[in-house]
GROMACS .gro file of N, CA and C in nm:
model
  255
    1UNK      N    1   0.083  -0.096   0.002
    1UNK     CA    2  -0.010  -0.020  -0.010
    1UNK      C    3   0.080   0.124  -0.008
    2UNK      N    4   0.197   0.125   0.055
    2UNK     CA    5   0.287   0.224   0.048
    2UNK      C    6   0.470   0.169   0.077
    3UNK      N    7   0.533   0.257   0.043
    3UNK     CA    8   0.664   0.242   0.059
    3UNK      C    9   0.713   0.299   0.178
    4UNK      N   10   0.698   0.247   0.310
    4UNK     CA   11   0.757   0.329   0.447
    4UNK      C   12   0.743   0.474   0.455
    5UNK      N   13   0.611   0.473   0.440
    5UNK     CA   14   0.536   0.613   0.479
    5UNK      C   15   0.551   0.737   0.366
    6UNK      N   16   0.559   0.696   0.250
    6UNK     CA   17   0.569   0.785   0.142
    6UNK      C   18   0.426   0.836   0.072
    7UNK      N   19   0.360   0.741   0.131
    7UNK     CA   20   0.200   0.792   0.092
    7UNK      C   21   0.110   0.823   0.217
    8UNK      N   22   0.152   0.787   0.327
    8UNK     CA   23   0.062   0.824   0.459
    8UNK      C   24   0.207   0.877   0.549
    9UNK      N   25   0.205   0.986   0.533
    9UNK     CA   26   0.283   1.081   0.663
    9UNK      C   27   0.275   1.040   0.796
   10UNK      N   28   0.291   0.920   0.827
   10UNK     CA   29   0.280   0.915   0.979
   10UNK      C   30   0.359   0.808   1.010
   11UNK      N   31   0.473   0.805   0.949
   11UNK     CA   32   0.582   0.715   0.991
   11UNK      C   33   0.592   0.563   0.885
   12UNK      N   34   0.686   0.493   0.893
   12UNK     CA   35   0.692   0.358   0.827
   12UNK      C   36   0.689   0.256   0.916
   13UNK      N   37   0.745   0.159   0.835
   13UNK     CA   38   0.737   0.045   0.911
   13UNK      C   39   0.618  -0.032   0.966
   14UNK      N   40   0.502  -0.004   0.894
   14UNK     CA   41   0.370  -0.033   0.903
   14UNK      C   42   0.371  -0.205   0.944
   15UNK      N   43   0.387  -0.253   0.848
   15UNK     CA   44   0.399  -0.389   0.887
   15UNK      C   45   0.445  -0.463   1.001
   16UNK      N   46   0.587  -0.410   1.031
   16UNK     CA   47   0.674  -0.428   1.123
   16UNK      C   48   0.573  -0.389   1.279
   17UNK      N   49   0.528  -0.279   1.279
   17UNK     CA   50   0.431  -0.186   1.379
   17UNK      C   51   0.318  -0.293   1.405
   18UNK      N   52   0.249  -0.349   1.302
   18UNK     CA   53   0.140  -0.421   1.326
   18UNK      C   54   0.162  -0.535   1.355
   19UNK      N   55   0.303  -0.636   1.328
   19UNK     CA   56   0.339  -0.752   1.403
   19UNK      C   57   0.333  -0.724   1.563
   20UNK      N   58   0.399  -0.597   1.593
   20UNK     CA   59   0.438  -0.559   1.721
   20UNK      C   60   0.303  -0.554   1.804
   21UNK      N   61   0.206  -0.521   1.746
   21UNK     CA   62   0.104  -0.454   1.821
   21UNK      C   63   0.071  -0.332   1.798
   22UNK      N   64   0.144  -0.246   1.759
   22UNK     CA   65   0.159  -0.075   1.770
   22UNK      C   66   0.086   0.001   1.686
   23UNK      N   67  -0.019  -0.069   1.623
   23UNK     CA   68  -0.087   0.016   1.519
   23UNK      C   69  -0.211   0.041   1.605
   24UNK      N   70  -0.222   0.166   1.589
   24UNK     CA   71  -0.336   0.223   1.665
   24UNK      C   72  -0.470   0.284   1.582
   25UNK      N   73  -0.594   0.324   1.621
   25UNK     CA   74  -0.685   0.361   1.523
   25UNK      C   75  -0.653   0.480   1.452
   26UNK      N   76  -0.560   0.569   1.521
   26UNK     CA   77  -0.528   0.700   1.431
   26UNK      C   78  -0.445   0.659   1.309
   27UNK      N   79  -0.344   0.554   1.343
   27UNK     CA   80  -0.252   0.519   1.206
   27UNK      C   81  -0.328   0.473   1.089
   28UNK      N   82  -0.477   0.431   1.121
   28UNK     CA   83  -0.582   0.390   1.038
   28UNK      C   84  -0.650   0.536   0.988
   29UNK      N   85  -0.661   0.592   1.039
   29UNK     CA   86  -0.747   0.707   0.996
   29UNK      C   87  -0.661   0.813   0.948
   30UNK      N   88  -0.495   0.818   0.935
   30UNK     CA   89  -0.449   0.910   0.858
   30UNK      C   90  -0.491   0.929   0.723
   31UNK      N   91  -0.475   1.021   0.657
   31UNK     CA   92  -0.518   1.059   0.491
   31UNK      C   93  -0.419   1.059   0.422
   32UNK      N   94  -0.429   1.010   0.316
   32UNK     CA   95  -0.311   1.059   0.202
   32UNK      C   96  -0.367   1.193   0.134
   33UNK      N   97  -0.299   1.229   0.069
   33UNK     CA   98  -0.320   1.334  -0.052
   33UNK      C   99  -0.422   1.336  -0.138
   34UNK      N  100  -0.477   1.241  -0.137
   34UNK     CA  101  -0.645   1.233  -0.223
   34UNK      C  102  -0.728   1.243  -0.121
   35UNK      N  103  -0.682   1.216   0.012
   35UNK     CA  104  -0.810   1.243   0.123
   35UNK      C  105  -0.863   1.067   0.156
   36UNK      N  106  -0.791   0.987   0.115
   36UNK     CA  107  -0.832   0.860   0.169
   36UNK      C  108  -0.763   0.815   0.265
   37UNK      N  109  -0.847   0.754   0.366
   37UNK     CA  110  -0.766   0.693   0.484
   37UNK      C  111  -0.683   0.547   0.443
   38UNK      N  112  -0.589   0.546   0.538
   38UNK     CA  113  -0.519   0.391   0.525
   38UNK      C  114  -0.606   0.298   0.558
   39UNK      N  115  -0.685   0.293   0.612
   39UNK     CA  116  -0.815   0.180   0.664
   39UNK      C  117  -0.886   0.157   0.528
   40UNK      N  118  -0.927   0.289   0.471
   40UNK     CA  119  -1.002   0.279   0.308
   40UNK      C  120  -0.895   0.212   0.210
   41UNK      N  121  -0.780   0.250   0.192
   41UNK     CA  122  -0.698   0.190   0.113
   41UNK      C  123  -0.672   0.052   0.153
   42UNK      N  124  -0.638   0.000   0.253
   42UNK     CA  125  -0.617  -0.122   0.291
   42UNK      C  126  -0.735  -0.222   0.221
   43UNK      N  127  -0.848  -0.158   0.264
   43UNK     CA  128  -0.980  -0.233   0.223
   43UNK      C  129  -1.005  -0.247   0.067
   44UNK      N  130  -0.942  -0.137  -0.015
   44UNK     CA  131  -0.926  -0.158  -0.152
   44UNK      C  132  -0.860  -0.265  -0.184
   45UNK      N  133  -0.722  -0.318  -0.140
   45UNK     CA  134  -0.668  -0.392  -0.194
   45UNK      C  135  -0.675  -0.538  -0.110
   46UNK      N  136  -0.824  -0.556  -0.078
   46UNK     CA  137  -0.890  -0.676  -0.013
   46UNK      C  138  -0.847  -0.716   0.133
   47UNK      N  139  -0.773  -0.647   0.210
   47UNK     CA  140  -0.766  -0.649   0.334
   47UNK      C  141  -0.849  -0.618   0.423
   48UNK      N  142  -0.847  -0.667   0.549
   48UNK     CA  143  -0.964  -0.627   0.655
   48UNK      C  144  -0.903  -0.571   0.767
   49UNK      N  145  -0.888  -0.433   0.775
   49UNK     CA  146  -0.825  -0.349   0.869
   49UNK      C  147  -0.885  -0.403   1.001
   50UNK      N  148  -1.013  -0.437   1.028
   50UNK     CA  149  -1.047  -0.479   1.165
   50UNK      C  150  -0.993  -0.571   1.207
   51UNK      N  151  -0.895  -0.697   1.108
   51UNK     CA  152  -0.897  -0.765   1.147
   51UNK      C  153  -0.719  -0.766   1.163
   52UNK      N  154  -0.653  -0.644   1.190
   52UNK     CA  155  -0.504  -0.605   1.191
   52UNK      C  156  -0.444  -0.702   1.334
   53UNK      N  157  -0.566  -0.676   1.434
   53UNK     CA  158  -0.476  -0.774   1.558
   53UNK      C  159  -0.396  -0.897   1.511
   54UNK      N  160  -0.481  -0.947   1.442
   54UNK     CA  161  -0.420  -1.123   1.374
   54UNK      C  162  -0.293  -1.106   1.333
   55UNK      N  163  -0.247  -0.994   1.308
   55UNK     CA  164  -0.094  -0.987   1.256
   55UNK      C  165  -0.008  -0.975   1.382
   56UNK      N  166  -0.033  -0.945   1.490
   56UNK     CA  167   0.042  -0.926   1.641
   56UNK      C  168   0.111  -1.077   1.649
   57UNK      N  169   0.224  -1.075   1.705
   57UNK     CA  170   0.300  -1.188   1.731
   57UNK      C  171   0.370  -1.179   1.892
   58UNK      N  172   0.358  -1.306   1.948
   58UNK     CA  173   0.449  -1.272   2.068
   58UNK      C  174   0.585  -1.276   2.058
   59UNK      N  175   0.655  -1.180   2.103
   59UNK     CA  176   0.777  -1.123   2.076
   59UNK      C  177   0.848  -1.229   2.129
   60UNK      N  178   0.832  -1.344   2.222
   60UNK     CA  179   0.927  -1.456   2.291
   60UNK      C  180   0.925  -1.581   2.209
   61UNK      N  181   0.812  -1.585   2.122
   61UNK     CA  182   0.849  -1.670   1.995
   61UNK      C  183   0.922  -1.629   1.885
   62UNK      N  184   0.967  -1.515   1.871
   62UNK     CA  185   1.053  -1.468   1.745
   62UNK      C  186   1.172  -1.458   1.816
   63UNK      N  187   1.283  -1.518   1.759
   63UNK     CA  188   1.404  -1.504   1.764
   63UNK      C  189   1.506  -1.386   1.688
   64UNK      N  190   1.445  -1.367   1.562
   64UNK     CA  191   1.486  -1.258   1.458
   64UNK      C  192   1.388  -1.257   1.343
   65UNK      N  193   1.352  -1.099   1.329
   65UNK     CA  194   1.278  -1.041   1.225
   65UNK      C  195   1.386  -0.968   1.136
   66UNK      N  196   1.354  -1.033   1.010
   66UNK     CA  197   1.414  -0.974   0.881
   66UNK      C  198   1.338  -0.926   0.799
   67UNK      N  199   1.329  -0.788   0.758
   67UNK     CA  200   1.212  -0.747   0.647
   67UNK      C  201   1.319  -0.716   0.516
   68UNK      N  202   1.303  -0.778   0.439
   68UNK     CA  203   1.326  -0.758   0.274
   68UNK      C  204   1.299  -0.666   0.192
   69UNK      N  205   1.354  -0.587   0.139
   69UNK     CA  206   1.310  -0.490   0.076
   69UNK      C  207   1.371  -0.492  -0.090
   70UNK      N  208   1.315  -0.433  -0.184
   70UNK     CA  209   1.388  -0.453  -0.326
   70UNK      C  210   1.499  -0.335  -0.319
   71UNK      N  211   1.578  -0.384  -0.413
   71UNK     CA  212   1.669  -0.257  -0.475
   71UNK      C  213   1.635  -0.170  -0.519
   72UNK      N  214   1.679  -0.014  -0.514
   72UNK     CA  215   1.587   0.062  -0.565
   72UNK      C  216   1.703   0.126  -0.686
   73UNK      N  217   1.792   0.062  -0.700
   73UNK     CA  218   1.890   0.112  -0.797
   73UNK      C  219   1.926  -0.027  -0.880
   74UNK      N  220   2.020   0.013  -0.980
   74UNK     CA  221   2.060  -0.140  -1.076
   74UNK      C  222   2.178  -0.185  -1.046
   75UNK      N  223   2.231  -0.154  -0.911
   75UNK     CA  224   2.351  -0.238  -0.903
   75UNK      C  225   2.354  -0.359  -0.884
   76UNK      N  226   2.262  -0.424  -0.813
   76UNK     CA  227   2.242  -0.617  -0.801
   76UNK      C  228   2.218  -0.651  -0.930
   77UNK      N  229   2.107  -0.580  -1.000
   77UNK     CA  230   2.094  -0.638  -1.145
   77UNK      C  231   2.218  -0.639  -1.241
   78UNK      N  232   2.288  -0.549  -1.223
   78UNK     CA  233   2.388  -0.526  -1.333
   78UNK      C  234   2.509  -0.633  -1.285
   79UNK      N  235   2.505  -0.681  -1.188
   79UNK     CA  236   2.605  -0.766  -1.110
   79UNK      C  237   2.589  -0.893  -1.128
   80UNK      N  238   2.447  -0.942  -1.165
   80UNK     CA  239   2.359  -1.056  -1.153
   80UNK      C  240   2.374  -1.116  -1.023
   81UNK      N  241   2.369  -1.037  -0.920
   81UNK     CA  242   2.329  -1.076  -0.784
   81UNK      C  243   2.211  -1.066  -0.754
   82UNK      N  244   2.147  -1.196  -0.681
   82UNK     CA  245   2.012  -1.198  -0.644
   82UNK      C  246   1.978  -1.131  -0.541
   83UNK      N  247   2.054  -1.124  -0.407
   83UNK     CA  248   2.012  -1.030  -0.293
   83UNK      C  249   2.152  -0.970  -0.244
   84UNK      N  250   2.151  -0.857  -0.193
   84UNK     CA  251   2.227  -0.783  -0.155
   84UNK      C  252   2.206  -0.754   0.015
   85UNK      N  253   2.292  -0.738   0.100
   85UNK     CA  254   2.285  -0.691   0.258
   85UNK      C  255   2.353  -0.595   0.265
   0.00000   0.00000   0.00000
């Protein structure tokens, strides 16, 4: 729905915050430049924001969390490297 806060100016890491149980009703009410709320946009993508609590994970069961992102430049592709760290 967005790349780390570019559409909704309320901070990034939305998915990570959802897993940590840190999403508030205010986070879902934030509007983009077109006046759409994050709640509305999530619904458009076929998600149910009312069930966001299902994303929460017990931190005692997580040893490591790694969130991968695409490279936004040509370096890895030019070198034929599938993943960069």
